[in-house]
Short mmCIF file of C-alpha atoms and ligand atoms in Angstrom, two decimals:
data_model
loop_
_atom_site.label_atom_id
_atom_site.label_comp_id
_atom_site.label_asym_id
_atom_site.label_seq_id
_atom_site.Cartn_x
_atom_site.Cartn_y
_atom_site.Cartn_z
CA UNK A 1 -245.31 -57.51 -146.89
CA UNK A 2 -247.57 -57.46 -149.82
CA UNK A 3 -250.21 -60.02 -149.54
CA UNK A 4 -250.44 -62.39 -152.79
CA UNK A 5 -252.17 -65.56 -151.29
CA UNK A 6 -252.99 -69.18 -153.18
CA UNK A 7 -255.09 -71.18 -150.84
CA UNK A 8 -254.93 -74.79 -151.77
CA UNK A 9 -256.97 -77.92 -150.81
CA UNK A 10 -259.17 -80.29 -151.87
CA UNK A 11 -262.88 -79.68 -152.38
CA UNK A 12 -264.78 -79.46 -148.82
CA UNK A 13 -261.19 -78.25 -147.28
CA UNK A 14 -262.78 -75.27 -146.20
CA UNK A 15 -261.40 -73.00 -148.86
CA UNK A 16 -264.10 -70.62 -148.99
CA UNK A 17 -264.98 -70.18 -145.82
CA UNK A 18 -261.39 -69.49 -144.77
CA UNK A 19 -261.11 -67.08 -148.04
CA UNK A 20 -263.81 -65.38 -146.82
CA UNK A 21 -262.26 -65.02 -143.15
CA UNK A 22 -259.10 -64.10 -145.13
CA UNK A 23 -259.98 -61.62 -147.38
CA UNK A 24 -261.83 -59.69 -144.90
CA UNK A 25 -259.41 -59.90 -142.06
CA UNK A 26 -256.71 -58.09 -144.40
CA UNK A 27 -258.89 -56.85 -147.01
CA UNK A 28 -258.06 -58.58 -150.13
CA UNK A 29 -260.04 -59.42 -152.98
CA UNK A 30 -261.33 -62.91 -153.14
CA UNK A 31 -260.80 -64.10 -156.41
CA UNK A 32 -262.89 -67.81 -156.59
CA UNK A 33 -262.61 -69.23 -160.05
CA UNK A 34 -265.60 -71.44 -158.78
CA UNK A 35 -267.77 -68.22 -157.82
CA UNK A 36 -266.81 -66.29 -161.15
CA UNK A 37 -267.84 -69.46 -163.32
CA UNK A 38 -271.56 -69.64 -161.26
CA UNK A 39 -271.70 -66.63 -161.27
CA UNK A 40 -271.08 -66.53 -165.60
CA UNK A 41 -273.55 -69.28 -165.30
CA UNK A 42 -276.18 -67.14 -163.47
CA UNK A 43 -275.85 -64.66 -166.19
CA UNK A 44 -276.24 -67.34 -169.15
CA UNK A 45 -272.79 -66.15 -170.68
CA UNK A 46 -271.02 -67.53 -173.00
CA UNK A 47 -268.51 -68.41 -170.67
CA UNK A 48 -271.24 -69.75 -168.01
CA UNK A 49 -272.45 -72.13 -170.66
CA UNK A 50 -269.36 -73.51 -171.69
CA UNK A 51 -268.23 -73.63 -168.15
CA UNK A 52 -271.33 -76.13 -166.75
CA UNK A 53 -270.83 -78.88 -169.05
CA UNK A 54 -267.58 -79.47 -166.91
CA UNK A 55 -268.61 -78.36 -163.44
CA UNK A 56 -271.84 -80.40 -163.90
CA UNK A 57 -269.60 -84.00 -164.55
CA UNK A 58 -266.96 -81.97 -161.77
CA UNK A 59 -264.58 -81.95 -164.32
CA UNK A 60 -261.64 -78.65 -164.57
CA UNK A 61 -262.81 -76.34 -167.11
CA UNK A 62 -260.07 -76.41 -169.70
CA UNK A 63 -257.23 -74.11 -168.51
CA UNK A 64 -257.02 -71.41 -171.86
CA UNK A 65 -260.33 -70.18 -170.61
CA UNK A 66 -259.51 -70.30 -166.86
CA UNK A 67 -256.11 -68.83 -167.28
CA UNK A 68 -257.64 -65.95 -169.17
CA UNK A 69 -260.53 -65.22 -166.71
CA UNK A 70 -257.68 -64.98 -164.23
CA UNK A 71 -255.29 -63.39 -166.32
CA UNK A 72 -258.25 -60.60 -166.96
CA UNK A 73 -259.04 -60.71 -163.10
CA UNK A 74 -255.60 -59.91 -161.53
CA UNK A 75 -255.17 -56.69 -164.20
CA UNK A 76 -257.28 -55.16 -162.28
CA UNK A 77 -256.85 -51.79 -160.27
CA UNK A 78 -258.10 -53.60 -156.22
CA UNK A 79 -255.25 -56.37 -156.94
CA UNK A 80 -252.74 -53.71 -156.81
CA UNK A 81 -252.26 -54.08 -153.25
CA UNK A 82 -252.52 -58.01 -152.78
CA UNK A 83 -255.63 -60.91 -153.35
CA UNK A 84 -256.30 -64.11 -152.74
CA UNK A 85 -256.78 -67.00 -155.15
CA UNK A 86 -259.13 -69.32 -153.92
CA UNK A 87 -259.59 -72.65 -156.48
CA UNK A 88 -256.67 -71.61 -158.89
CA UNK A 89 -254.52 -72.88 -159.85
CA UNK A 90 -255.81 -76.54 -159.85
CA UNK A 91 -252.72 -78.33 -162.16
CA UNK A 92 -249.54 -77.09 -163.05
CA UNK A 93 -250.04 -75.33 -166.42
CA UNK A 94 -251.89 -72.93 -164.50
CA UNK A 95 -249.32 -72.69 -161.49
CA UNK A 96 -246.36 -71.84 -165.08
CA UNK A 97 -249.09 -69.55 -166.93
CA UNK A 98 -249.55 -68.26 -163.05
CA UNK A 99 -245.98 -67.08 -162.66
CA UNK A 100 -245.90 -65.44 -165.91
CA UNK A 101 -248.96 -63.57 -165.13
CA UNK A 102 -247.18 -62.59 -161.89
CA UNK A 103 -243.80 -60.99 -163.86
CA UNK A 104 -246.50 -59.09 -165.79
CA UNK A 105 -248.03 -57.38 -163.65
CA UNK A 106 -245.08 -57.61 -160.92
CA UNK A 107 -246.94 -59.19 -158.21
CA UNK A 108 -245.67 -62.63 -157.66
CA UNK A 109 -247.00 -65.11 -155.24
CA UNK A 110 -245.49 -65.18 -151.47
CA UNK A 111 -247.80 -67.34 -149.42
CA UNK A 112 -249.30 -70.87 -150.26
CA UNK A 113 -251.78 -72.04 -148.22
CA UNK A 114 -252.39 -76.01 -148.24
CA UNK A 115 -255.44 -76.68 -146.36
CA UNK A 116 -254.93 -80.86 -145.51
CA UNK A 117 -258.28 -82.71 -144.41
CA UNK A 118 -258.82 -86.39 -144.50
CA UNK A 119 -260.38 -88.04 -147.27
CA UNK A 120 -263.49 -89.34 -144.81
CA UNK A 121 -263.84 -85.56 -143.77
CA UNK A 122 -263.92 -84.15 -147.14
CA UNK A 123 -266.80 -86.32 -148.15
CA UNK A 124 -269.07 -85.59 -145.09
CA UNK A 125 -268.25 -81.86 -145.54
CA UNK A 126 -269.34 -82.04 -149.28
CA UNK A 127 -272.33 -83.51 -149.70
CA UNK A 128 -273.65 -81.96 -146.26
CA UNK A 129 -272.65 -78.43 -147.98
CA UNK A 130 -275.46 -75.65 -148.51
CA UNK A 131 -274.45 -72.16 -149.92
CA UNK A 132 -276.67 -69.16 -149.81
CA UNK A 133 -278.14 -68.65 -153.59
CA UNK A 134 -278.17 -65.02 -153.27
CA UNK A 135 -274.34 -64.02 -151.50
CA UNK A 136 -272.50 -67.42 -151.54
CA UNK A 137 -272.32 -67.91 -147.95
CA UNK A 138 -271.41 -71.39 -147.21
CA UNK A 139 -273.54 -73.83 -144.63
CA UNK A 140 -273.38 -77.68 -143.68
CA UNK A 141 -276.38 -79.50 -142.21
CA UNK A 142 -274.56 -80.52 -138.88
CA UNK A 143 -271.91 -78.12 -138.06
CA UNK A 144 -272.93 -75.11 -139.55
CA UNK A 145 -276.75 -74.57 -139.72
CA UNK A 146 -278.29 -71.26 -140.33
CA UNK A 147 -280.15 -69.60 -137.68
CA UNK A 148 -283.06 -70.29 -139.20
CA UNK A 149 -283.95 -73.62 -141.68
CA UNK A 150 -283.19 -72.95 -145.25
CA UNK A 151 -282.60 -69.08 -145.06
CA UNK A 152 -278.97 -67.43 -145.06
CA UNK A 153 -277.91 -65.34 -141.65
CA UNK A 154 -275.87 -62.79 -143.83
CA UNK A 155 -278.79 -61.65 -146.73
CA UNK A 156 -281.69 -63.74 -146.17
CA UNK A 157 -281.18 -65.45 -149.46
CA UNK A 158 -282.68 -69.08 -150.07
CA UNK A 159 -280.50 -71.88 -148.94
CA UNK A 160 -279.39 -75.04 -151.54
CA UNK A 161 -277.57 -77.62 -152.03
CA UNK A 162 -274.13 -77.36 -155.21
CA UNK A 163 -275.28 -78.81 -158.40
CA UNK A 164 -271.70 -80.64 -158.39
CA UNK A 165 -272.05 -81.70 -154.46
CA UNK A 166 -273.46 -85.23 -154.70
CA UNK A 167 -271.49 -88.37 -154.62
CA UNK A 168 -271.46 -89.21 -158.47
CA UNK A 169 -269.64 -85.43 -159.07
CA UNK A 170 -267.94 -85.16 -156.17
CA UNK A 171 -265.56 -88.32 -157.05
CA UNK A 172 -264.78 -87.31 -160.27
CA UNK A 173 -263.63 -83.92 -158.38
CA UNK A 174 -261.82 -85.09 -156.14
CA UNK A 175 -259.59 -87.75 -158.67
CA UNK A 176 -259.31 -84.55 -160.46
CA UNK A 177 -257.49 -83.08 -157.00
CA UNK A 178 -255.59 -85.98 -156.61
CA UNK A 179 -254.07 -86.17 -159.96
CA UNK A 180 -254.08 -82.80 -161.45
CA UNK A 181 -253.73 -80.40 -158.07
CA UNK A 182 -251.85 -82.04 -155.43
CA UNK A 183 -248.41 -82.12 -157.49
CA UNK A 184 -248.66 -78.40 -156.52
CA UNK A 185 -247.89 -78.95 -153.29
CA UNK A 186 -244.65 -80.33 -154.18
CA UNK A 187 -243.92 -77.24 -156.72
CA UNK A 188 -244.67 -74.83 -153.93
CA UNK A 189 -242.81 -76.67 -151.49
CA UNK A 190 -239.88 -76.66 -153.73
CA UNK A 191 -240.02 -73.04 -154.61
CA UNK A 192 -240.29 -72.34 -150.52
CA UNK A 193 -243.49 -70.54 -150.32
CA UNK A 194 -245.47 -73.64 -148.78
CA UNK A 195 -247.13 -73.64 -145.89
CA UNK A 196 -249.64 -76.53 -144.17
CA UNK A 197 -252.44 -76.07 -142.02
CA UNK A 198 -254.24 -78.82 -140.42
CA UNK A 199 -258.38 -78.11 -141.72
CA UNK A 200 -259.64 -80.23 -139.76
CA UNK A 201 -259.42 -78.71 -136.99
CA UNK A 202 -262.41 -76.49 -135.89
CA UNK A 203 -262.45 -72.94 -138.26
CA UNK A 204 -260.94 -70.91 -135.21
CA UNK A 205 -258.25 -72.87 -134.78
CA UNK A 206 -257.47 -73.38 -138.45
CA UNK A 207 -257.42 -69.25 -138.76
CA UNK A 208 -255.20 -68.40 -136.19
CA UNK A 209 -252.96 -71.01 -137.73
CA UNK A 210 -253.43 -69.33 -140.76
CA UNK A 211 -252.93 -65.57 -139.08
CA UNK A 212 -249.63 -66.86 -137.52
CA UNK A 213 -248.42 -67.82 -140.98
CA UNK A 214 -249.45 -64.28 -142.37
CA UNK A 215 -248.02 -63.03 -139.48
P1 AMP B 1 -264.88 -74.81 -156.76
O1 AMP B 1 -265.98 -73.88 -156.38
O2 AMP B 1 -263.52 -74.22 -156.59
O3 AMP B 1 -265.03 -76.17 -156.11
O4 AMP B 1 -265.03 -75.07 -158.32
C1 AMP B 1 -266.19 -75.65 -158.89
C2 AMP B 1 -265.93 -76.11 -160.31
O5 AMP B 1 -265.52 -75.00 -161.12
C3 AMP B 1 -264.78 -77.11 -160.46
O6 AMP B 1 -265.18 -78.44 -160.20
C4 AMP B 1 -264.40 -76.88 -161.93
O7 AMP B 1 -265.35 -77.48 -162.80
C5 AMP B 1 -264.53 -75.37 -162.05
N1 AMP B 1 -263.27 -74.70 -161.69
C6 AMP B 1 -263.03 -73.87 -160.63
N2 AMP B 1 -261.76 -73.45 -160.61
C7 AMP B 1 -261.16 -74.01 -161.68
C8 AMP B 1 -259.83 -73.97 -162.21
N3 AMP B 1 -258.85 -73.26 -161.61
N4 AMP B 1 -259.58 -74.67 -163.35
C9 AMP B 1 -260.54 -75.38 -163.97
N5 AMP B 1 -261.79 -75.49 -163.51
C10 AMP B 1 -262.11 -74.81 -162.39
#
């Protein structure tokens, strides 16, 4: 079956590392909202700038630009045979403008993915987070160190720590989950495309949960 993924969760669920896993295990483009606004504010676009006034504070970036950076993103010709959405959507405007998008291009979504981690968890996996500044790969200080200190295994890029990581940012993020994300769990549920894995379990275990649901 075609292969049109959300994964859901709250930040430090292990989204993108389990994208990553993912999108490489059935070869699917990963599209990360997240990783397209860093990587508009890398570029100093328009888009970037506009975009790290909210992801500074951890705040959504409103969802007219968002939906159309999507909208733009799924047109393309390497979504034709599936892709995974990894940070979108994050409310239920998007989820509606999602569908439509879907009936456009005649792709609609088949598998949800709710990655569920404790609160305590989330926290410890945040602000312990590094990502590669070069590629993106993601790091933690305790449970996923790079072979050597500071450096990324995959490009050799320079290791640091999320601008919106820290404690002040990451509550406003994760209020934002709570209020404006998790009622999508309820609308996929409803629609019968839901499924739950447990993240915190170690990242082996949570992908062959996630390969049995894929099937
Ligand atoms: P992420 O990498 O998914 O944790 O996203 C980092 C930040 O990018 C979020 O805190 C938001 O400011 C912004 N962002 C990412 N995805 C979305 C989205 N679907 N809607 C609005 N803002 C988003």
């Amino acid at each position: 079956m075609l292969k049109t993924i959300i994964l859901l969760g709250a930040p430090g669920a292990g989204k993108g590392t389990n994208a990553k896993k993912i999108t490489s295990e059935y070869h699917l483009p990963h599209i990360s909202t997240g990783d397209m606004f860093r990587e508009a504010l890398r570029d100093e676009t328009e888009l970037g700038k506009l975009a790290k006034s909210y992801m500074d504070k951890g705040l959504l970036v409103p969802d007219e630009v968002t939906i159309s950076l999507v909208k733009e993103r799924l047109s393309k010709d390497d979504c034709k045979d599936g892709f995974l959405l990894d940070g979108f959507p994050r409310n239920l405007k998007q989820a509606e403008a999602l569908e439509e998008i879907g009936k456009e291009i005649n792709r609609p979504i088949n598998y949800v993915i709710d990655i569920n981690v404790p609160e305590e968890i989330l926290k410890d996996r945040i602000t312990g987070r590094r990502v590669c500044k070069k590629c993106g790969a993601p790091y933690h200080i305790k449970t996923l160190k790079p072979k050597v200190d500071g450096v990324c295994d995959i490009c050799g890029g320079e290791l640091m720590q999320r601008k919106d990581d820290n404690e002040e940012a990451l509550k406003v993020r994760l209020d934002e989950y709570h209020h404006q994300t998790e009622p999508l769990i309820n609308y996929y549920s409803k629609k019968g495309i839901l499924h739950t894995v447990d993240g915190s379990k170690d990242l082996k275990e949570v992908m062959a949960d996630i390969n049995a649901i894929l099937g």
